[in-house]
Amino acid sequence: MLPLANHEKDLLDRIKRTTQEYNLNNVTRTKAYLDFYLRHPEVKWAFLGHMVSRNGGWNMTDLKGEFLPRLMAKKERNLFFNFLERGNWLIFQDVYPQFLLYEEGLRQGRPLFHLCTSINVSTFMETIWNEFWRSKDTYLLAIALVINEQSYLEKRVVRNPHYQKDVLNKFEFMLQDWLSFNHILFPNGARNMVGQTLHQFESLRERILLGKRLYSILFENQEVYRDVFKWARTHPHTGSRKDYWPHVFNNVNEGTPGFPYQLRLKACQLRAGARKIYSPTVENAWKNVNQPEAEQGDWFDDWRVVEYLTENGESLDGEIKHEYCKTLERLELATLAKKAITF
């Protein structure tokens, strides 16, 4: 590899500083994805990443919300947050520099992807970005980024012995899976939503296929895309589930500490006289975390991942509201049962 010129070093320093600036927490990352998409709608992963990152924030605040503090010990909830935050942080610090490199290339009128290795971007993505610059194949770039980000997380988070022992093998994680609390929700106004559910988080293949399905749901139906995009533009991300269902959730706790939980929901509506379910903002739930540097190494060592780049041709309606409502009811019942046992 040729030594970097001074102007290239300056560019990479700027990219690193800007990435660090926006990588403070889930809210700043999620906003940065949307802001970039508004500038470059051809990079469709940026909007998909924005919507998935919103879900990451909702999962983080659930750990301090109405249900999970009654079902999980504080130590476990902290471990879960660190697991979610590390993954959210890692993806951003990998993908956002790629976006900025692309943006600078557009400004200069020439591709700059030869600099990818200098910012620890996979050779897989360097090849894809160069192909995208030539072909403008938006699907290829989006699915390649899905493959890249999930593969990037595989050794650093999912196969990390620390997270395997303290999070993925814990009963509470299995409980969340049993409760189907791995929904990815895309609100699209009028109390409606589309999305998908992931049940095998530990499977790289399943996570990549989920990403492909989410892409299809978000972009293949223009009406769905228009509604989700309009919702995202008009509802800034806070991490509270109040963002999409203010008729059910509130970012202020209306409950009384120490009192047993009482059933409040029926078919995703509050029962008469029931208080709203507490769902705090990220800002009020968790402090910013100083993350250690990302682990080095290129994940790309198996060419067969390119098979994921082919289009499936499957049409998905993304219906998830009924399943999500059932999940909330199961969480309520689990919370009630836990309280009944505790007292």
GROMACS .gro file of C-alpha atoms in nm:
model
  343
    1MET     CA    1   0.000   0.000   0.000
    2LEU     CA    2   0.138   0.340  -0.100
    3PRO     CA    3   0.203   0.595   0.176
    4LEU     CA    4  -0.079   0.846   0.228
    5ALA     CA    5  -0.038   1.198   0.098
    6ASN     CA    6  -0.081   1.481   0.349
    7HIS     CA    7  -0.417   1.586   0.205
    8GLU     CA    8  -0.538   1.225   0.238
    9LYS     CA    9  -0.425   1.212   0.601
   10ASP     CA   10  -0.611   1.538   0.667
   11LEU     CA   11  -0.926   1.399   0.507
   12LEU     CA   12  -0.914   1.080   0.712
   13ASP     CA   13  -0.858   1.281   1.031
   14ARG     CA   14  -1.166   1.490   0.951
   15ILE     CA   15  -1.370   1.177   0.883
   16LYS     CA   16  -1.258   1.025   1.212
   17ARG     CA   17  -1.341   1.341   1.409
   18THR     CA   18  -1.685   1.377   1.248
   19THR     CA   19  -1.766   1.010   1.313
   20GLN     CA   20  -1.665   1.043   1.677
   21GLU     CA   21  -1.877   1.356   1.711
   22TYR     CA   22  -2.192   1.175   1.597
   23ASN     CA   23  -2.112   0.847   1.772
   24LEU     CA   24  -2.196   0.973   2.121
   25ASN     CA   25  -2.512   0.772   2.175
   26ASN     CA   26  -2.802   0.602   1.998
   27VAL     CA   27  -2.988   0.930   1.939
   28THR     CA   28  -2.697   1.111   1.772
   29ARG     CA   29  -2.618   0.808   1.553
   30THR     CA   30  -2.977   0.759   1.447
   31LYS     CA   31  -3.011   1.126   1.349
   32ALA     CA   32  -2.681   1.118   1.158
   33TYR     CA   33  -2.805   0.827   0.943
   34LEU     CA   34  -3.121   1.014   0.847
   35ASP     CA   35  -2.939   1.340   0.781
   36PHE     CA   36  -2.700   1.158   0.547
   37TYR     CA   37  -2.989   0.986   0.368
   38LEU     CA   38  -3.157   1.322   0.311
   39ARG     CA   39  -2.838   1.437   0.138
   40HIS     CA   40  -2.784   1.109  -0.052
   41PRO     CA   41  -3.108   0.912  -0.103
   42GLU     CA   42  -2.924   0.679  -0.341
   43VAL     CA   43  -2.757   0.524  -0.033
   44LYS     CA   44  -3.069   0.343   0.080
   45TRP     CA   45  -2.899   0.159   0.366
   46ALA     CA   46  -2.872   0.495   0.544
   47PHE     CA   47  -3.250   0.507   0.584
   48LEU     CA   48  -3.275   0.136   0.666
   49GLY     CA   49  -2.996   0.187   0.922
   50HIS     CA   50  -3.181   0.487   1.065
   51MET     CA   51  -3.500   0.285   1.118
   52VAL     CA   52  -3.320  -0.017   1.264
   53SER     CA   53  -3.118   0.212   1.492
   54ARG     CA   54  -3.446   0.358   1.622
   55ASN     CA   55  -3.538   0.005   1.727
   56GLY     CA   56  -3.203  -0.030   1.899
   57GLY     CA   57  -3.284   0.278   2.103
   58TRP     CA   58  -3.629   0.144   2.196
   59ASN     CA   59  -3.467  -0.180   2.314
   60MET     CA   60  -3.219   0.019   2.523
   61THR     CA   61  -3.488   0.223   2.696
   62ASP     CA   62  -3.707  -0.086   2.753
   63LEU     CA   63  -3.438  -0.189   3.002
   64LYS     CA   64  -3.536   0.112   3.216
   65GLY     CA   65  -3.904   0.114   3.119
   66GLU     CA   66  -4.221  -0.037   3.260
   67PHE     CA   67  -4.167  -0.411   3.224
   68LEU     CA   68  -3.805  -0.528   3.218
   69PRO     CA   69  -3.695  -0.369   3.549
   70ARG     CA   70  -3.958  -0.594   3.711
   71LEU     CA   71  -3.839  -0.903   3.520
   72MET     CA   72  -3.459  -0.860   3.523
   73ALA     CA   73  -3.200  -0.775   3.787
   74LYS     CA   74  -3.020  -0.441   3.752
   75LYS     CA   75  -2.686  -0.611   3.679
   76GLU     CA   76  -2.837  -0.808   3.390
   77ARG     CA   77  -3.006  -0.499   3.250
   78ASN     CA   78  -2.676  -0.310   3.256
   79LEU     CA   79  -2.506  -0.600   3.075
   80PHE     CA   80  -2.781  -0.597   2.813
   81PHE     CA   81  -2.745  -0.224   2.760
   82ASN     CA   82  -2.368  -0.255   2.717
   83PHE     CA   83  -2.427  -0.532   2.462
   84LEU     CA   84  -2.677  -0.322   2.264
   85GLU     CA   85  -2.470  -0.004   2.289
   86ARG     CA   86  -2.148  -0.175   2.178
   87GLY     CA   87  -2.319  -0.314   1.869
   88ASN     CA   88  -2.483   0.020   1.787
   89TRP     CA   89  -2.150   0.202   1.835
   90LEU     CA   90  -1.949  -0.050   1.632
   91ILE     CA   91  -2.178  -0.039   1.330
   92PHE     CA   92  -2.174   0.341   1.322
   93GLN     CA   93  -1.797   0.373   1.352
   94ASP     CA   94  -1.761   0.126   1.065
   95VAL     CA   95  -2.026   0.250   0.822
   96TYR     CA   96  -2.032   0.627   0.874
   97PRO     CA   97  -1.670   0.682   0.760
   98GLN     CA   98  -1.764   0.496   0.441
   99PHE     CA   99  -2.049   0.742   0.388
  100LEU     CA  100  -1.821   1.041   0.442
  101LEU     CA  101  -1.561   0.898   0.203
  102TYR     CA  102  -1.831   0.858  -0.062
  103GLU     CA  103  -1.958   1.210   0.002
  104GLU     CA  104  -1.610   1.360  -0.030
  105GLY     CA  105  -1.555   1.161  -0.349
  106LEU     CA  106  -1.869   1.317  -0.497
  107ARG     CA  107  -1.741   1.660  -0.398
  108GLN     CA  108  -1.406   1.594  -0.566
  109GLY     CA  109  -1.561   1.419  -0.864
  110ARG     CA  110  -1.355   1.100  -0.825
  111PRO     CA  111  -1.379   0.781  -0.616
  112LEU     CA  112  -1.168   0.773  -0.300
  113PHE     CA  113  -1.232   0.414  -0.195
  114HIS     CA  114  -0.863   0.326  -0.213
  115LEU     CA  115  -0.859   0.489   0.133
  116CYS     CA  116  -1.098   0.227   0.277
  117THR     CA  117  -0.820   0.010   0.419
  118SER     CA  118  -0.675   0.314   0.599
  119ILE     CA  119  -1.000   0.343   0.799
  120ASN     CA  120  -1.024  -0.035   0.857
  121VAL     CA  121  -1.309  -0.091   0.611
  122SER     CA  122  -1.338  -0.441   0.470
  123THR     CA  123  -1.195  -0.518   0.126
  124PHE     CA  124  -1.543  -0.652   0.047
  125MET     CA  125  -1.692  -0.304   0.086
  126GLU     CA  126  -1.406  -0.135  -0.100
  127THR     CA  127  -1.493  -0.353  -0.400
  128ILE     CA  128  -1.867  -0.289  -0.364
  129TRP     CA  129  -1.828   0.089  -0.333
  130ASN     CA  130  -1.617   0.100  -0.649
  131GLU     CA  131  -1.879  -0.103  -0.831
  132PHE     CA  132  -2.155   0.124  -0.701
  133TRP     CA  133  -1.965   0.432  -0.820
  134ARG     CA  134  -1.967   0.279  -1.169
  135SER     CA  135  -2.311   0.114  -1.185
  136LYS     CA  136  -2.524   0.316  -0.936
  137ASP     CA  137  -2.685  -0.017  -0.831
  138THR     CA  138  -2.862   0.094  -0.513
  139TYR     CA  139  -2.984  -0.257  -0.422
  140LEU     CA  140  -2.634  -0.404  -0.449
  141LEU     CA  141  -2.489  -0.137  -0.219
  142ALA     CA  142  -2.768  -0.165   0.039
  143ILE     CA  143  -2.753  -0.545   0.070
  144ALA     CA  144  -2.373  -0.542   0.069
  145LEU     CA  145  -2.386  -0.303   0.365
  146VAL     CA  146  -2.630  -0.538   0.541
  147ILE     CA  147  -2.386  -0.827   0.487
  148ASN     CA  148  -2.090  -0.612   0.593
  149GLU     CA  149  -2.238  -0.477   0.915
  150GLN     CA  150  -2.372  -0.812   1.037
  151SER     CA  151  -2.045  -0.987   0.950
  152TYR     CA  152  -1.854  -0.707   1.121
  153LEU     CA  153  -2.054  -0.766   1.441
  154GLU     CA  154  -2.018  -1.143   1.432
  155LYS     CA  155  -1.675  -1.181   1.599
  156ARG     CA  156  -1.675  -0.849   1.781
  157VAL     CA  157  -2.010  -0.890   1.957
  158VAL     CA  158  -2.206  -1.207   1.883
  159ARG     CA  159  -1.908  -1.445   1.915
  160ASN     CA  160  -1.732  -1.234   2.177
  161PRO     CA  161  -1.679  -1.467   2.480
  162HIS     CA  162  -1.777  -1.189   2.721
  163TYR     CA  163  -2.117  -1.133   2.557
  164GLN     CA  164  -2.166  -1.504   2.498
  165LYS     CA  165  -2.125  -1.575   2.868
  166ASP     CA  166  -2.291  -1.270   3.023
  167VAL     CA  167  -2.568  -1.194   2.775
  168LEU     CA  168  -2.646  -1.446   2.504
  169ASN     CA  169  -2.644  -1.750   2.734
  170LYS     CA  170  -2.842  -1.579   3.009
  171PHE     CA  171  -3.196  -1.687   3.078
  172GLU     CA  172  -3.319  -1.333   3.034
  173PHE     CA  173  -3.206  -1.323   2.670
  174MET     CA  174  -3.394  -1.647   2.604
  175LEU     CA  175  -3.693  -1.492   2.780
  176GLN     CA  176  -3.684  -1.195   2.545
  177ASP     CA  177  -3.667  -1.433   2.249
  178TRP     CA  178  -3.955  -1.639   2.384
  179LEU     CA  179  -4.152  -1.319   2.426
  180SER     CA  180  -4.070  -1.233   2.062
  181PHE     CA  181  -3.917  -0.911   2.186
  182ASN     CA  182  -3.692  -0.899   1.883
  183HIS     CA  183  -3.938  -0.713   1.665
  184ILE     CA  184  -3.807  -0.454   1.422
  185LEU     CA  185  -4.086  -0.199   1.387
  186PHE     CA  186  -4.126   0.061   1.114
  187PRO     CA  187  -4.405   0.300   1.220
  188ASN     CA  188  -4.596   0.445   0.927
  189GLY     CA  189  -4.854   0.674   1.085
  190ALA     CA  190  -5.212   0.639   1.208
  191ARG     CA  191  -5.095   0.400   1.483
  192ASN     CA  192  -4.990   0.149   1.217
  193MET     CA  193  -4.656  -0.021   1.159
  194VAL     CA  194  -4.480  -0.276   0.942
  195GLY     CA  195  -4.176  -0.485   1.026
  196GLN     CA  196  -4.029  -0.827   1.093
  197THR     CA  197  -3.928  -1.043   1.388
  198LEU     CA  198  -3.587  -1.206   1.441
  199HIS     CA  199  -3.586  -1.519   1.657
  200GLN     CA  200  -3.230  -1.646   1.599
  201PHE     CA  201  -3.011  -1.351   1.682
  202GLU     CA  202  -2.701  -1.569   1.708
  203SER     CA  203  -2.731  -1.683   1.345
  204LEU     CA  204  -2.538  -1.458   1.105
  205ARG     CA  205  -2.737  -1.601   0.815
  206GLU     CA  206  -3.070  -1.518   0.981
  207ARG     CA  207  -2.960  -1.163   1.059
  208ILE     CA  208  -2.853  -1.104   0.698
  209LEU     CA  209  -3.179  -1.251   0.563
  210LEU     CA  210  -3.370  -1.033   0.808
  211GLY     CA  211  -3.188  -0.728   0.670
  212LYS     CA  212  -3.287  -0.826   0.317
  213ARG     CA  213  -3.651  -0.870   0.420
  214LEU     CA  214  -3.651  -0.533   0.597
  215TYR     CA  215  -3.509  -0.370   0.284
  216SER     CA  216  -3.789  -0.524   0.078
  217ILE     CA  217  -4.058  -0.407   0.319
  218LEU     CA  218  -3.917  -0.055   0.332
  219PHE     CA  219  -3.842   0.012  -0.033
  220GLU     CA  220  -4.039  -0.219  -0.263
  221ASN     CA  221  -4.383  -0.077  -0.185
  222GLN     CA  222  -4.378   0.295  -0.262
  223GLU     CA  223  -4.678   0.367  -0.041
  224VAL     CA  224  -4.514   0.198   0.259
  225TYR     CA  225  -4.187   0.380   0.193
  226ARG     CA  226  -4.362   0.716   0.160
  227ASP     CA  227  -4.552   0.669   0.488
  228VAL     CA  228  -4.252   0.543   0.690
  229PHE     CA  229  -4.029   0.818   0.550
  230LYS     CA  230  -4.288   1.085   0.628
  231TRP     CA  231  -4.323   0.950   0.981
  232ALA     CA  232  -3.944   0.948   1.032
  233ARG     CA  233  -3.911   1.305   0.904
  234THR     CA  234  -4.182   1.435   1.138
  235HIS     CA  235  -4.094   1.235   1.454
  236PRO     CA  236  -3.741   1.300   1.582
  237HIS     CA  237  -3.593   0.994   1.751
  238THR     CA  238  -3.577   1.009   2.131
  239GLY     CA  239  -3.563   0.638   2.216
  240SER     CA  240  -3.901   0.646   2.389
  241ARG     CA  241  -4.173   0.427   2.239
  242LYS     CA  242  -4.392   0.731   2.286
  243ASP     CA  243  -4.237   0.845   1.956
  244TYR     CA  244  -4.470   0.611   1.767
  245TRP     CA  245  -4.753   0.527   2.009
  246PRO     CA  246  -4.822   0.822   2.241
  247HIS     CA  247  -5.169   0.676   2.305
  248VAL     CA  248  -5.005   0.381   2.490
  249PHE     CA  249  -4.660   0.500   2.607
  250ASN     CA  250  -4.535   0.802   2.799
  251ASN     CA  251  -4.178   0.916   2.865
  252VAL     CA  252  -4.290   1.027   3.213
  253ASN     CA  253  -4.356   0.753   3.467
  254GLU     CA  254  -4.721   0.783   3.571
  255GLY     CA  255  -4.699   0.488   3.812
  256THR     CA  256  -4.651   0.479   4.187
  257PRO     CA  257  -4.324   0.316   4.306
  258GLY     CA  258  -4.364  -0.007   4.503
  259PHE     CA  259  -4.717  -0.088   4.391
  260PRO     CA  260  -4.784  -0.421   4.214
  261TYR     CA  261  -4.831  -0.405   3.839
  262GLN     CA  262  -5.190  -0.402   3.714
  263LEU     CA  263  -5.303  -0.497   3.365
  264ARG     CA  264  -5.349  -0.191   3.147
  265LEU     CA  265  -5.368  -0.314   2.788
  266LYS     CA  266  -5.628  -0.484   2.579
  267ALA     CA  267  -5.567  -0.524   2.203
  268CYS     CA  268  -5.305  -0.245   2.209
  269GLN     CA  269  -5.544   0.000   2.372
  270LEU     CA  270  -5.528   0.123   2.728
  271ARG     CA  271  -5.808  -0.005   2.947
  272ALA     CA  272  -6.045   0.259   3.082
  273GLY     CA  273  -5.871   0.470   3.345
  274ALA     CA  274  -5.535   0.292   3.302
  275ARG     CA  275  -5.207   0.482   3.320
  276LYS     CA  276  -4.980   0.488   3.017
  277ILE     CA  277  -4.684   0.250   2.999
  278TYR     CA  278  -4.353   0.408   3.095
  279SER     CA  279  -4.095   0.432   2.815
  280PRO     CA  280  -3.813   0.680   2.889
  281THR     CA  281  -3.593   0.860   2.639
  282VAL     CA  282  -3.237   0.738   2.581
  283GLU     CA  283  -3.108   1.063   2.731
  284ASN     CA  284  -3.295   1.005   3.058
  285ALA     CA  285  -3.233   0.630   3.072
  286TRP     CA  286  -2.859   0.594   3.006
  287LYS     CA  287  -2.540   0.798   3.025
  288ASN     CA  288  -2.307   0.819   2.726
  289VAL     CA  289  -2.044   0.545   2.720
  290ASN     CA  290  -1.677   0.582   2.627
  291GLN     CA  291  -1.614   0.279   2.409
  292PRO     CA  292  -1.277   0.107   2.366
  293GLU     CA  293  -1.136   0.104   2.012
  294ALA     CA  294  -1.293  -0.140   1.769
  295GLU     CA  295  -1.117  -0.474   1.733
  296GLN     CA  296  -0.895  -0.489   1.424
  297GLY     CA  297  -0.923  -0.736   1.138
  298ASP     CA  298  -1.113  -0.786   0.814
  299TRP     CA  299  -1.411  -1.021   0.847
  300PHE     CA  300  -1.411  -1.103   0.474
  301ASP     CA  301  -1.262  -1.450   0.442
  302ASP     CA  302  -1.538  -1.644   0.265
  303TRP     CA  303  -1.642  -1.544  -0.088
  304ARG     CA  304  -1.974  -1.731  -0.053
  305VAL     CA  305  -2.132  -1.430   0.120
  306VAL     CA  306  -2.177  -1.282  -0.229
  307GLU     CA  307  -2.467  -1.526  -0.272
  308TYR     CA  308  -2.671  -1.301  -0.043
  309LEU     CA  309  -2.644  -1.021  -0.299
  310THR     CA  310  -2.897  -1.180  -0.533
  311GLU     CA  311  -3.255  -1.054  -0.516
  312ASN     CA  312  -3.506  -1.298  -0.369
  313GLY     CA  313  -3.806  -1.166  -0.555
  314GLU     CA  314  -4.029  -1.235  -0.255
  315SER     CA  315  -4.304  -0.986  -0.177
  316LEU     CA  316  -4.361  -0.907   0.190
  317ASP     CA  317  -4.642  -0.704   0.342
  318GLY     CA  318  -4.458  -0.667   0.675
  319GLU     CA  319  -4.771  -0.711   0.885
  320ILE     CA  320  -4.652  -0.708   1.245
  321LYS     CA  321  -4.897  -0.506   1.451
  322HIS     CA  322  -5.100  -0.806   1.569
  323GLU     CA  323  -4.786  -0.996   1.671
  324TYR     CA  324  -4.647  -0.690   1.848
  325CYS     CA  325  -4.972  -0.640   2.040
  326LYS     CA  326  -4.957  -1.003   2.155
  327THR     CA  327  -4.600  -0.945   2.269
  328LEU     CA  328  -4.704  -0.648   2.483
  329GLU     CA  329  -4.979  -0.858   2.640
  330ARG     CA  330  -4.735  -1.143   2.715
  331LEU     CA  331  -4.495  -0.893   2.872
  332GLU     CA  332  -4.774  -0.759   3.087
  333LEU     CA  333  -4.868  -1.110   3.203
  334ALA     CA  334  -4.504  -1.199   3.274
  335THR     CA  335  -4.468  -0.878   3.476
  336LEU     CA  336  -4.787  -0.954   3.667
  337ALA     CA  337  -4.675  -1.311   3.740
  338LYS     CA  338  -4.334  -1.195   3.858
  339LYS     CA  339  -4.495  -0.945   4.095
  340ALA     CA  340  -4.736  -1.206   4.224
  341ILE     CA  341  -4.446  -1.440   4.302
  342THR     CA  342  -4.233  -1.162   4.451
  343PHE     CA  343  -4.499  -1.045   4.692
   0.00000   0.00000   0.00000
